Amino acid sequence: MDDKLVIRGIEFKSRLWVGTGKYRDFEETARAVEASGADVVTVAVRRTNIFNRDSENLLDYIDPKKYKILPNTAGCYTVEDALRYSRLAREAGVSDLIKLEVIGDEKTLFPDTPGLLKATEILAKEGFIVLPYTNDDPVMAQRLVDAGAAAVMPLAAPIGSGLGIRNPYNIKIILEQARTPVIVDAGVGTASDAAVAMELGCDAVLLNTAIAGAADPVAMAMAMKHAVTAGRLAYRAGRIPKKLYATASSPIEGML
């Protein structure tokens, strides 16, 4: 099917994007990423050594020629920090893409939306392809797009919670209003959660903990791969309407 995801002229082969944190070691990370079929791998610039090639490095296991490396500003609680780490990643030649996070609360890891909006506007003007992690607020999603976001990344539930999509109705509104791709980010716990996100019409799913924290990360990565594909196909196929009462699956015309 001719159904490619394109953001600002960049074509993506897979609609499953994966993170690289919380694995036991780099070797397990590499096996899980390979099994996921993802071509986008997100890396926390603040927490991960990707610049010093003289010591063991994530990029020794995740080939930048094979995967699109998506730097993120995880762990940044101020606009200034988010801007600094975004610029550091670009100056190092990693990417113009940035998954932008400005965290507002240590316990919930919910975004600081005023700070996120400000950082999005600044980075977009500097030529970054900004993909902001935000809450599931349709109004904020529109404001981020107006500020120059190339896509919006609403959370399904708190980061690492595994609760799945807690508010599908808000996600649906964001999808109906969006002028950019919508990528569900955070809160996915298992394959069915990823499938639901795609069945709603989301353009992609980004996840980390659901794979890295699974008892068998490689098997879960494969499950997520199939779930995202199935969910996208189901969305494009068009589900039957929900009805209160039964409908016979066989026609009754011509029966005695």
CSV table of N, CA, C and O in Angstrom, one decimal, residues 37-154:
chain,number,residue,atom,x,y,z
A,37,GLY,N,11.5,-3.2,13.7
A,37,GLY,CA,11.4,-2.7,12.3
A,37,GLY,C,11.4,-1.2,12.2
A,37,GLY,O,11.1,-0.6,11.1
A,38,ALA,N,11.6,-0.5,13.3
A,38,ALA,CA,11.6,1.0,13.3
A,38,ALA,C,12.8,1.5,12.5
A,38,ALA,O,13.9,0.9,12.5
A,39,ASP,N,12.6,2.7,11.9
A,39,ASP,CA,13.7,3.4,11.3
A,39,ASP,C,14.0,4.7,12.0
A,39,ASP,O,15.0,5.4,11.6
A,40,VAL,N,13.2,5.0,13.0
A,40,VAL,CA,13.5,6.2,13.8
A,40,VAL,C,13.8,5.7,15.2
A,40,VAL,O,13.0,5.0,15.8
A,41,VAL,N,14.9,6.2,15.7
A,41,VAL,CA,15.4,5.8,17.1
A,41,VAL,C,15.7,7.1,17.8
A,41,VAL,O,16.5,7.9,17.4
A,42,THR,N,15.0,7.3,18.9
A,42,THR,CA,15.1,8.6,19.7
A,42,THR,C,16.1,8.4,20.8
A,42,THR,O,16.2,7.3,21.4
A,43,VAL,N,16.9,9.4,21.0
A,43,VAL,CA,18.1,9.4,21.9
A,43,VAL,C,18.0,10.6,22.8
A,43,VAL,O,17.9,11.7,22.3
A,44,ALA,N,18.1,10.4,24.1
A,44,ALA,CA,18.1,11.6,25.0
A,44,ALA,C,19.5,12.2,25.0
A,44,ALA,O,20.5,11.6,25.5
A,45,VAL,N,19.6,13.4,24.5
A,45,VAL,CA,20.9,14.1,24.4
A,45,VAL,C,21.5,14.3,25.7
A,45,VAL,O,22.7,14.2,25.9
A,46,ARG,N,20.7,14.6,26.7
A,46,ARG,CA,21.2,15.0,28.0
A,46,ARG,C,21.7,13.7,28.8
A,46,ARG,O,22.6,13.8,29.7
A,47,ARG,N,21.2,12.5,28.5
A,47,ARG,CA,21.5,11.4,29.3
A,47,ARG,C,22.3,10.3,28.6
A,47,ARG,O,22.8,9.4,29.2
A,48,THR,N,22.5,10.4,27.3
A,48,THR,CA,23.2,9.4,26.5
A,48,THR,C,24.4,9.9,25.9
A,48,THR,O,24.4,10.9,25.3
A,49,ASN,N,25.5,9.1,26.0
A,49,ASN,CA,26.7,9.4,25.3
A,49,ASN,C,26.7,9.1,23.9
A,49,ASN,O,26.7,7.9,23.5
A,50,ILE,N,26.5,10.1,23.0
A,50,ILE,CA,26.5,9.9,21.6
A,50,ILE,C,27.6,10.8,20.9
A,50,ILE,O,27.8,10.7,19.7
A,51,PHE,N,28.3,11.6,21.7
A,51,PHE,CA,29.3,12.5,21.2
A,51,PHE,C,30.7,12.0,21.3
A,51,PHE,O,31.5,12.3,20.5
A,52,ASN,N,31.0,11.3,22.4
A,52,ASN,CA,32.4,10.9,22.7
A,52,ASN,C,32.6,9.5,22.0
A,52,ASN,O,32.2,8.5,22.6
A,53,ARG,N,33.2,9.4,20.9
A,53,ARG,CA,33.4,8.2,20.2
A,53,ARG,C,34.6,7.4,20.7
A,53,ARG,O,35.0,6.4,20.2
A,54,ASP,N,35.3,8.0,21.7
A,54,ASP,CA,36.5,7.3,22.3
A,54,ASP,C,36.1,6.2,23.3
A,54,ASP,O,36.9,5.5,23.7
A,55,SER,N,34.8,6.3,23.8
A,55,SER,CA,34.4,5.3,24.7
A,55,SER,C,33.2,4.5,24.1
A,55,SER,O,32.7,4.9,23.1
A,56,GLU,N,32.7,3.5,24.8
A,56,GLU,CA,31.6,2.7,24.3
A,56,GLU,C,30.4,3.7,24.1
A,56,GLU,O,30.1,4.5,25.0
A,57,ASN,N,29.8,3.6,23.0
A,57,ASN,CA,28.8,4.6,22.5
A,57,ASN,C,27.6,3.9,21.9
A,57,ASN,O,27.7,2.9,21.2
A,58,LEU,N,26.4,4.4,22.2
A,58,LEU,CA,25.2,3.9,21.6
A,58,LEU,C,25.3,3.8,20.1
A,58,LEU,O,24.8,2.8,19.5
A,59,LEU,N,25.9,4.7,19.5
A,59,LEU,CA,26.0,4.7,18.0
A,59,LEU,C,26.9,3.6,17.5
A,59,LEU,O,27.0,3.4,16.3
A,60,ASP,N,27.7,3.0,18.4
A,60,ASP,CA,28.4,1.8,17.9
A,60,ASP,C,27.5,0.6,17.7
A,60,ASP,O,27.8,-0.4,17.0
A,61,TYR,N,26.3,0.7,18.2
A,61,TYR,CA,25.3,-0.4,18.2
A,61,TYR,C,24.1,0.0,17.3
A,61,TYR,O,23.4,-0.9,16.7
A,62,ILE,N,23.8,1.3,17.2
A,62,ILE,CA,22.7,1.8,16.4
A,62,ILE,C,23.3,2.6,15.3
A,62,ILE,O,23.7,3.7,15.5
A,63,ASP,N,23.3,2.0,14.1
A,63,ASP,CA,24.0,2.6,12.9
A,63,ASP,C,23.2,3.8,12.4
A,63,ASP,O,22.1,3.7,11.9
A,64,PRO,N,23.8,5.0,12.5
A,64,PRO,CA,23.1,6.2,12.0
A,64,PRO,C,22.9,6.2,10.5
A,64,PRO,O,22.0,6.9,9.9
A,65,LYS,N,23.6,5.3,9.8
A,65,LYS,CA,23.3,5.1,8.3
A,65,LYS,C,22.1,4.3,8.1
A,65,LYS,O,21.5,4.3,7.0
A,66,LYS,N,21.7,3.5,9.0
A,66,LYS,CA,20.6,2.6,8.9
A,66,LYS,C,19.3,3.2,9.5
A,66,LYS,O,18.2,3.0,9.0
A,67,TYR,N,19.5,4.0,10.6
A,67,TYR,CA,18.4,4.5,11.4
A,67,TYR,C,18.4,6.0,11.4
A,67,TYR,O,19.5,6.6,11.3
A,68,LYS,N,17.3,6.7,11.4
A,68,LYS,CA,17.2,8.1,11.6
A,68,LYS,C,17.3,8.4,13.1
A,68,LYS,O,16.4,7.9,13.9
A,69,ILE,N,18.3,9.0,13.5
A,69,ILE,CA,18.5,9.3,15.0
A,69,ILE,C,17.7,10.6,15.3
A,69,ILE,O,17.9,11.6,14.7
A,70,LEU,N,16.8,10.5,16.2
A,70,LEU,CA,16.0,11.6,16.6
A,70,LEU,C,16.4,12.0,18.0
A,70,LEU,O,16.0,11.4,19.0
A,71,PRO,N,17.2,13.1,18.1
A,71,PRO,CA,17.6,13.6,19.5
A,71,PRO,C,16.3,14.1,20.2
A,71,PRO,O,15.4,14.6,19.6
A,72,ASN,N,16.4,13.9,21.5
A,72,ASN,CA,15.3,14.4,22.4
A,72,ASN,C,15.8,15.2,23.6
A,72,ASN,O,17.0,14.9,24.0
A,73,THR,N,15.0,16.0,24.1
A,73,THR,CA,15.5,16.9,25.2
A,73,THR,C,14.9,16.4,26.5
A,73,THR,O,14.6,17.1,27.4
A,74,ALA,N,14.8,15.0,26.7
A,74,ALA,CA,14.3,14.4,27.9
A,74,ALA,C,15.2,14.9,29.1
A,74,ALA,O,16.4,15.0,29.0
A,75,GLY,N,14.5,15.2,30.2
A,75,GLY,CA,15.2,15.6,31.4
A,75,GLY,C,15.4,17.1,31.5
A,75,GLY,O,16.0,17.6,32.4
A,76,CYS,N,14.9,17.9,30.5
A,76,CYS,CA,15.0,19.3,30.5
A,76,CYS,C,13.8,19.9,31.1
A,76,CYS,O,12.7,19.7,30.7
A,77,TYR,N,14.0,20.8,32.1
A,77,TYR,CA,12.9,21.4,32.9
A,77,TYR,C,12.8,22.9,32.6
A,77,TYR,O,11.9,23.5,33.2
A,78,THR,N,13.6,23.4,31.8
A,78,THR,CA,13.6,24.8,31.4
A,78,THR,C,13.7,25.0,29.9
A,78,THR,O,14.2,24.1,29.2
A,79,VAL,N,13.2,26.1,29.4
A,79,VAL,CA,13.3,26.4,28.0
A,79,VAL,C,14.8,26.5,27.6
A,79,VAL,O,15.2,26.0,26.6
A,80,GLU,N,15.5,27.1,28.5
A,80,GLU,CA,17.0,27.3,28.2
A,80,GLU,C,17.7,26.0,28.0
A,80,GLU,O,18.5,25.8,27.1
A,81,ASP,N,17.4,25.0,28.9
A,81,ASP,CA,18.1,23.7,28.8
A,81,ASP,C,17.6,23.0,27.5
A,81,ASP,O,18.4,22.4,26.8
A,82,ALA,N,16.3,23.1,27.2
A,82,ALA,CA,15.8,22.4,26.0
A,82,ALA,C,16.5,23.0,24.7
A,82,ALA,O,16.8,22.3,23.8
A,83,LEU,N,16.6,24.3,24.7
A,83,LEU,CA,17.3,25.0,23.6
A,83,LEU,C,18.7,24.6,23.5
A,83,LEU,O,19.2,24.3,22.4
A,84,ARG,N,19.4,24.5,24.6
A,84,ARG,CA,20.8,24.2,24.6
A,84,ARG,C,21.1,22.8,24.1
A,84,ARG,O,22.0,22.6,23.2
A,85,TYR,N,20.3,21.8,24.5
A,85,TYR,CA,20.6,20.5,24.1
A,85,TYR,C,20.1,20.2,22.7
A,85,TYR,O,20.7,19.4,22.0
A,86,SER,N,19.1,20.9,22.2
A,86,SER,CA,18.7,20.9,20.8
A,86,SER,C,19.8,21.4,19.9
A,86,SER,O,20.2,20.7,18.9
A,87,ARG,N,20.4,22.5,20.3
A,87,ARG,CA,21.5,23.1,19.5
A,87,ARG,C,22.7,22.2,19.5
A,87,ARG,O,23.4,22.1,18.5
A,88,LEU,N,23.0,21.7,20.7
A,88,LEU,CA,24.2,20.8,20.8
A,88,LEU,C,24.1,19.6,19.9
A,88,LEU,O,25.0,19.2,19.2
A,89,ALA,N,22.9,19.0,19.8
A,89,ALA,CA,22.7,17.8,18.9
A,89,ALA,C,22.9,18.2,17.4
A,89,ALA,O,23.5,17.5,16.7
A,90,ARG,N,22.4,19.4,17.1
A,90,ARG,CA,22.5,19.8,15.7
A,90,ARG,C,24.0,20.2,15.4
A,90,ARG,O,24.5,19.8,14.3
A,91,GLU,N,24.6,20.9,16.3
A,91,GLU,CA,26.1,21.2,16.1
A,91,GLU,C,26.9,20.0,15.9
A,91,GLU,O,28.0,20.0,15.2
A,92,ALA,N,26.5,18.9,16.6
A,92,ALA,CA,27.3,17.7,16.5
A,92,ALA,C,27.0,16.9,15.2
A,92,ALA,O,27.6,15.8,15.0
A,93,GLY,N,26.1,17.4,14.5
A,93,GLY,CA,25.8,16.8,13.2
A,93,GLY,C,24.8,15.6,13.3
A,93,GLY,O,24.7,14.8,12.4
A,94,VAL,N,24.1,15.5,14.4
A,94,VAL,CA,23.1,14.4,14.6
A,94,VAL,C,21.9,14.6,13.7
A,94,VAL,O,21.6,13.7,12.9
A,95,SER,N,21.2,15.7,13.8
A,95,SER,CA,20.0,15.9,13.0
A,95,SER,C,19.4,17.3,13.2
A,95,SER,O,19.7,18.0,14.3
A,96,ASP,N,18.6,17.7,12.2
A,96,ASP,CA,17.8,18.9,12.4
A,96,ASP,C,16.5,18.6,13.1
A,96,ASP,O,15.7,19.4,13.5
A,97,LEU,N,16.2,17.3,13.1
A,97,LEU,CA,15.0,16.8,13.8
A,97,LEU,C,15.2,16.9,15.3
A,97,LEU,O,16.3,16.6,15.8
A,98,ILE,N,14.2,17.3,16.1
A,98,ILE,CA,14.3,17.3,17.5
A,98,ILE,C,13.0,17.0,18.1
A,98,ILE,O,11.9,17.5,17.8
A,99,LYS,N,13.0,15.9,19.0
A,99,LYS,CA,11.8,15.7,19.8
A,99,LYS,C,11.9,16.5,21.0
A,99,LYS,O,12.8,16.3,21.9
A,100,LEU,N,11.1,17.6,21.1
A,100,LEU,CA,11.2,18.6,22.1
A,100,LEU,C,10.4,18.3,23.3
A,100,LEU,O,9.2,18.1,23.3
A,101,GLU,N,11.1,18.2,24.5
A,101,GLU,CA,10.5,18.0,25.8
A,101,GLU,C,10.9,19.2,26.7
A,101,GLU,O,12.1,19.5,26.8
A,102,VAL,N,9.9,19.8,27.3
A,102,VAL,CA,10.1,20.8,28.4
A,102,VAL,C,9.2,20.3,29.5
A,102,VAL,O,8.0,20.4,29.5
A,103,ILE,N,9.8,19.6,30.5
A,103,ILE,CA,9.1,19.0,31.6
A,103,ILE,C,8.7,20.0,32.6
A,103,ILE,O,9.5,20.8,33.1
A,104,GLY,N,7.5,19.9,33.1
A,104,GLY,CA,7.0,20.8,34.1
A,104,GLY,C,6.9,20.3,35.5
A,104,GLY,O,6.7,21.1,36.5
A,105,ASP,N,7.0,19.0,35.7
A,105,ASP,CA,6.7,18.4,37.0
A,105,ASP,C,7.5,17.1,37.1
A,105,ASP,O,7.4,16.2,36.2
A,106,GLU,N,8.3,16.9,38.2
A,106,GLU,CA,9.1,15.7,38.3
A,106,GLU,C,8.3,14.5,38.6
A,106,GLU,O,8.7,13.4,38.1
A,107,LYS,N,7.2,14.5,39.2
A,107,LYS,CA,6.5,13.3,39.6
A,107,LYS,C,5.7,12.8,38.4
A,107,LYS,O,5.7,11.6,38.1
A,108,THR,N,5.0,13.7,37.7
A,108,THR,CA,4.1,13.2,36.6
A,108,THR,C,4.8,13.2,35.3
A,108,THR,O,4.4,12.6,34.3
A,109,LEU,N,5.9,14.0,35.2
A,109,LEU,CA,6.6,14.3,33.9
A,109,LEU,C,5.7,14.9,32.8
A,109,LEU,O,6.0,14.7,31.7
A,110,PHE,N,4.6,15.5,33.3
A,110,PHE,CA,3.8,16.2,32.3
A,110,PHE,C,4.6,17.4,31.8
A,110,PHE,O,5.4,18.0,32.5
A,111,PRO,N,4.2,17.8,30.6
A,111,PRO,CA,5.0,19.0,30.0
A,111,PRO,C,4.6,20.3,30.6
A,111,PRO,O,3.5,20.5,31.0
A,112,ASP,N,5.6,21.2,30.5
A,112,ASP,CA,5.4,22.6,30.8
A,112,ASP,C,4.9,23.2,29.5
A,112,ASP,O,5.8,23.6,28.7
A,113,THR,N,3.6,23.3,29.3
A,113,THR,CA,3.1,23.7,28.0
A,113,THR,C,3.5,25.2,27.6
A,113,THR,O,3.8,25.4,26.4
A,114,PRO,N,3.5,26.2,28.5
A,114,PRO,CA,3.9,27.5,28.1
A,114,PRO,C,5.4,27.5,27.7
A,114,PRO,O,5.7,28.1,26.6
A,115,GLY,N,6.2,26.8,28.4
A,115,GLY,CA,7.6,26.7,28.0
A,115,GLY,C,7.8,25.9,26.7
A,115,GLY,O,8.7,26.3,25.9
A,116,LEU,N,7.0,24.9,26.6
A,116,LEU,CA,7.1,24.1,25.3
A,116,LEU,C,6.8,24.9,24.1
A,116,LEU,O,7.4,24.9,23.1
A,117,LEU,N,5.7,25.7,24.3
A,117,LEU,CA,5.3,26.6,23.2
A,117,LEU,C,6.4,27.6,22.8
A,117,LEU,O,6.7,27.8,21.6
A,118,LYS,N,7.0,28.2,23.8
A,118,LYS,CA,8.0,29.2,23.6
A,118,LYS,C,9.2,28.5,22.9
A,118,LYS,O,9.8,29.1,21.9
A,119,ALA,N,9.7,27.4,23.4
A,119,ALA,CA,10.8,26.7,22.8
A,119,ALA,C,10.5,26.2,21.4
A,119,ALA,O,11.4,26.3,20.5
A,120,THR,N,9.3,25.8,21.1
A,120,THR,CA,8.9,25.4,19.8
A,120,THR,C,9.1,26.5,18.8
A,120,THR,O,9.6,26.4,17.7
A,121,GLU,N,8.6,27.7,19.2
A,121,GLU,CA,8.6,28.9,18.3
A,121,GLU,C,10.1,29.3,18.0
A,121,GLU,O,10.4,29.5,16.9
A,122,ILE,N,10.9,29.3,19.0
A,122,ILE,CA,12.3,29.6,18.9
A,122,ILE,C,13.0,28.7,17.9
A,122,ILE,O,13.7,29.0,17.0
A,123,LEU,N,12.9,27.4,18.2
A,123,LEU,CA,13.6,26.4,17.4
A,123,LEU,C,13.1,26.3,16.0
A,123,LEU,O,13.9,26.1,15.1
A,124,ALA,N,11.8,26.5,15.8
A,124,ALA,CA,11.3,26.4,14.4
A,124,ALA,C,11.9,27.6,13.6
A,124,ALA,O,12.2,27.4,12.4
A,125,LYS,N,12.0,28.8,14.2
A,125,LYS,CA,12.6,29.9,13.6
A,125,LYS,C,14.1,29.7,13.2
A,125,LYS,O,14.6,30.3,12.3
A,126,GLU,N,14.7,28.8,14.0
A,126,GLU,CA,16.1,28.5,13.7
A,126,GLU,C,16.3,27.3,12.7
A,126,GLU,O,17.4,26.9,12.5
A,127,GLY,N,15.2,26.9,12.2
A,127,GLY,CA,15.2,25.8,11.1
A,127,GLY,C,15.2,24.4,11.6
A,127,GLY,O,15.3,23.5,10.8
A,128,PHE,N,14.9,24.2,12.9
A,128,PHE,CA,14.7,22.8,13.4
A,128,PHE,C,13.4,22.3,12.9
A,128,PHE,O,12.4,23.0,12.7
A,129,ILE,N,13.4,21.0,12.8
A,129,ILE,CA,12.1,20.2,12.5
A,129,ILE,C,11.6,19.8,13.9
A,129,ILE,O,12.1,18.8,14.4
A,130,VAL,N,10.7,20.5,14.5
A,130,VAL,CA,10.3,20.4,15.9
A,130,VAL,C,9.2,19.4,16.0
A,130,VAL,O,8.1,19.6,15.4
A,131,LEU,N,9.4,18.4,16.9
A,131,LEU,CA,8.3,17.5,17.2
A,131,LEU,C,8.1,17.5,18.7
A,131,LEU,O,8.8,16.8,19.5
A,132,PRO,N,7.1,18.3,19.2
A,132,PRO,CA,7.0,18.6,20.6
A,132,PRO,C,6.1,17.5,21.3
A,132,PRO,O,5.1,17.1,20.8
A,133,TYR,N,6.6,17.0,22.4
A,133,TYR,CA,5.9,16.2,23.3
A,133,TYR,C,5.0,17.0,24.2
A,133,TYR,O,5.4,17.9,24.9
A,134,THR,N,3.7,16.8,24.1
A,134,THR,CA,2.7,17.7,24.7
A,134,THR,C,1.6,16.8,25.4
A,134,THR,O,1.6,15.6,25.4
A,135,ASN,N,0.7,17.5,26.1
A,135,ASN,CA,-0.4,16.8,26.7
A,135,ASN,C,-1.5,16.6,25.7
A,135,ASN,O,-1.3,17.0,24.5
A,136,ASP,N,-2.6,16.0,26.0
A,136,ASP,CA,-3.6,15.7,25.1
A,136,ASP,C,-4.7,16.8,24.9
A,136,ASP,O,-5.9,16.5,24.8
A,137,ASP,N,-4.2,18.0,25.0
A,137,ASP,CA,-5.1,19.2,24.9
A,137,ASP,C,-5.1,19.6,23.4
A,137,ASP,O,-4.1,20.1,22.9
A,138,PRO,N,-6.3,19.6,22.8
A,138,PRO,CA,-6.4,20.0,21.4
A,138,PRO,C,-6.1,21.5,21.1
A,138,PRO,O,-5.5,21.8,20.1
A,139,VAL,N,-6.3,22.3,22.1
A,139,VAL,CA,-6.0,23.7,22.0
A,139,VAL,C,-4.5,23.9,21.9
A,139,VAL,O,-4.0,24.6,21.0
A,140,MET,N,-3.8,23.3,22.8
A,140,MET,CA,-2.3,23.4,22.8
A,140,MET,C,-1.7,22.8,21.6
A,140,MET,O,-0.8,23.3,21.0
A,141,ALA,N,-2.3,21.7,21.1
A,141,ALA,CA,-1.8,21.1,19.9
A,141,ALA,C,-1.9,22.1,18.7
A,141,ALA,O,-0.9,22.2,17.9
A,142,GLN,N,-3.0,22.8,18.6
A,142,GLN,CA,-3.1,23.8,17.5
A,142,GLN,C,-2.1,24.9,17.7
A,142,GLN,O,-1.5,25.4,16.7
A,143,ARG,N,-1.9,25.3,18.9
A,143,ARG,CA,-1.0,26.4,19.2
A,143,ARG,C,0.5,26.0,18.8
A,143,ARG,O,1.3,26.8,18.3
A,144,LEU,N,0.8,24.8,19.1
A,144,LEU,CA,2.2,24.3,18.7
A,144,LEU,C,2.3,24.3,17.2
A,144,LEU,O,3.4,24.6,16.7
A,145,VAL,N,1.3,23.9,16.5
A,145,VAL,CA,1.4,23.9,15.1
A,145,VAL,C,1.5,25.3,14.5
A,145,VAL,O,2.4,25.6,13.7
A,146,ASP,N,0.8,26.2,15.1
A,146,ASP,CA,0.9,27.6,14.7
A,146,ASP,C,2.3,28.2,15.0
A,146,ASP,O,2.7,29.1,14.3
A,147,ALA,N,2.9,27.6,16.0
A,147,ALA,CA,4.3,28.1,16.4
A,147,ALA,C,5.3,27.5,15.5
A,147,ALA,O,6.5,27.9,15.6
A,148,GLY,N,5.0,26.5,14.7
A,148,GLY,CA,5.9,26.0,13.7
A,148,GLY,C,6.3,24.5,13.9
A,148,GLY,O,7.2,24.0,13.2
A,149,ALA,N,5.5,23.8,14.8
A,149,ALA,CA,5.8,22.4,15.0
A,149,ALA,C,5.5,21.6,13.7
A,149,ALA,O,4.5,21.9,13.0
A,150,ALA,N,6.4,20.7,13.4
A,150,ALA,CA,6.3,19.9,12.2
A,150,ALA,C,5.3,18.7,12.4
A,150,ALA,O,4.8,18.1,11.4
A,151,ALA,N,5.1,18.3,13.6
A,151,ALA,CA,4.1,17.3,14.1
A,151,ALA,C,3.8,17.6,15.5
A,151,ALA,O,4.6,18.3,16.2
A,152,VAL,N,2.8,17.0,16.0
A,152,VAL,CA,2.5,17.1,17.5
A,152,VAL,C,2.5,15.7,18.0
A,152,VAL,O,2.1,14.7,17.4
A,153,MET,N,3.0,15.6,19.3
A,153,MET,CA,3.2,14.3,19.9
A,153,MET,C,2.5,14.3,21.3
A,153,MET,O,3.1,14.4,22.3
A,154,PRO,N,1.1,14.1,21.2
A,154,PRO,CA,0.4,14.1,22.5
A,154,PRO,C,0.6,12.8,23.3
A,154,PRO,O,0.8,11.7,22.7
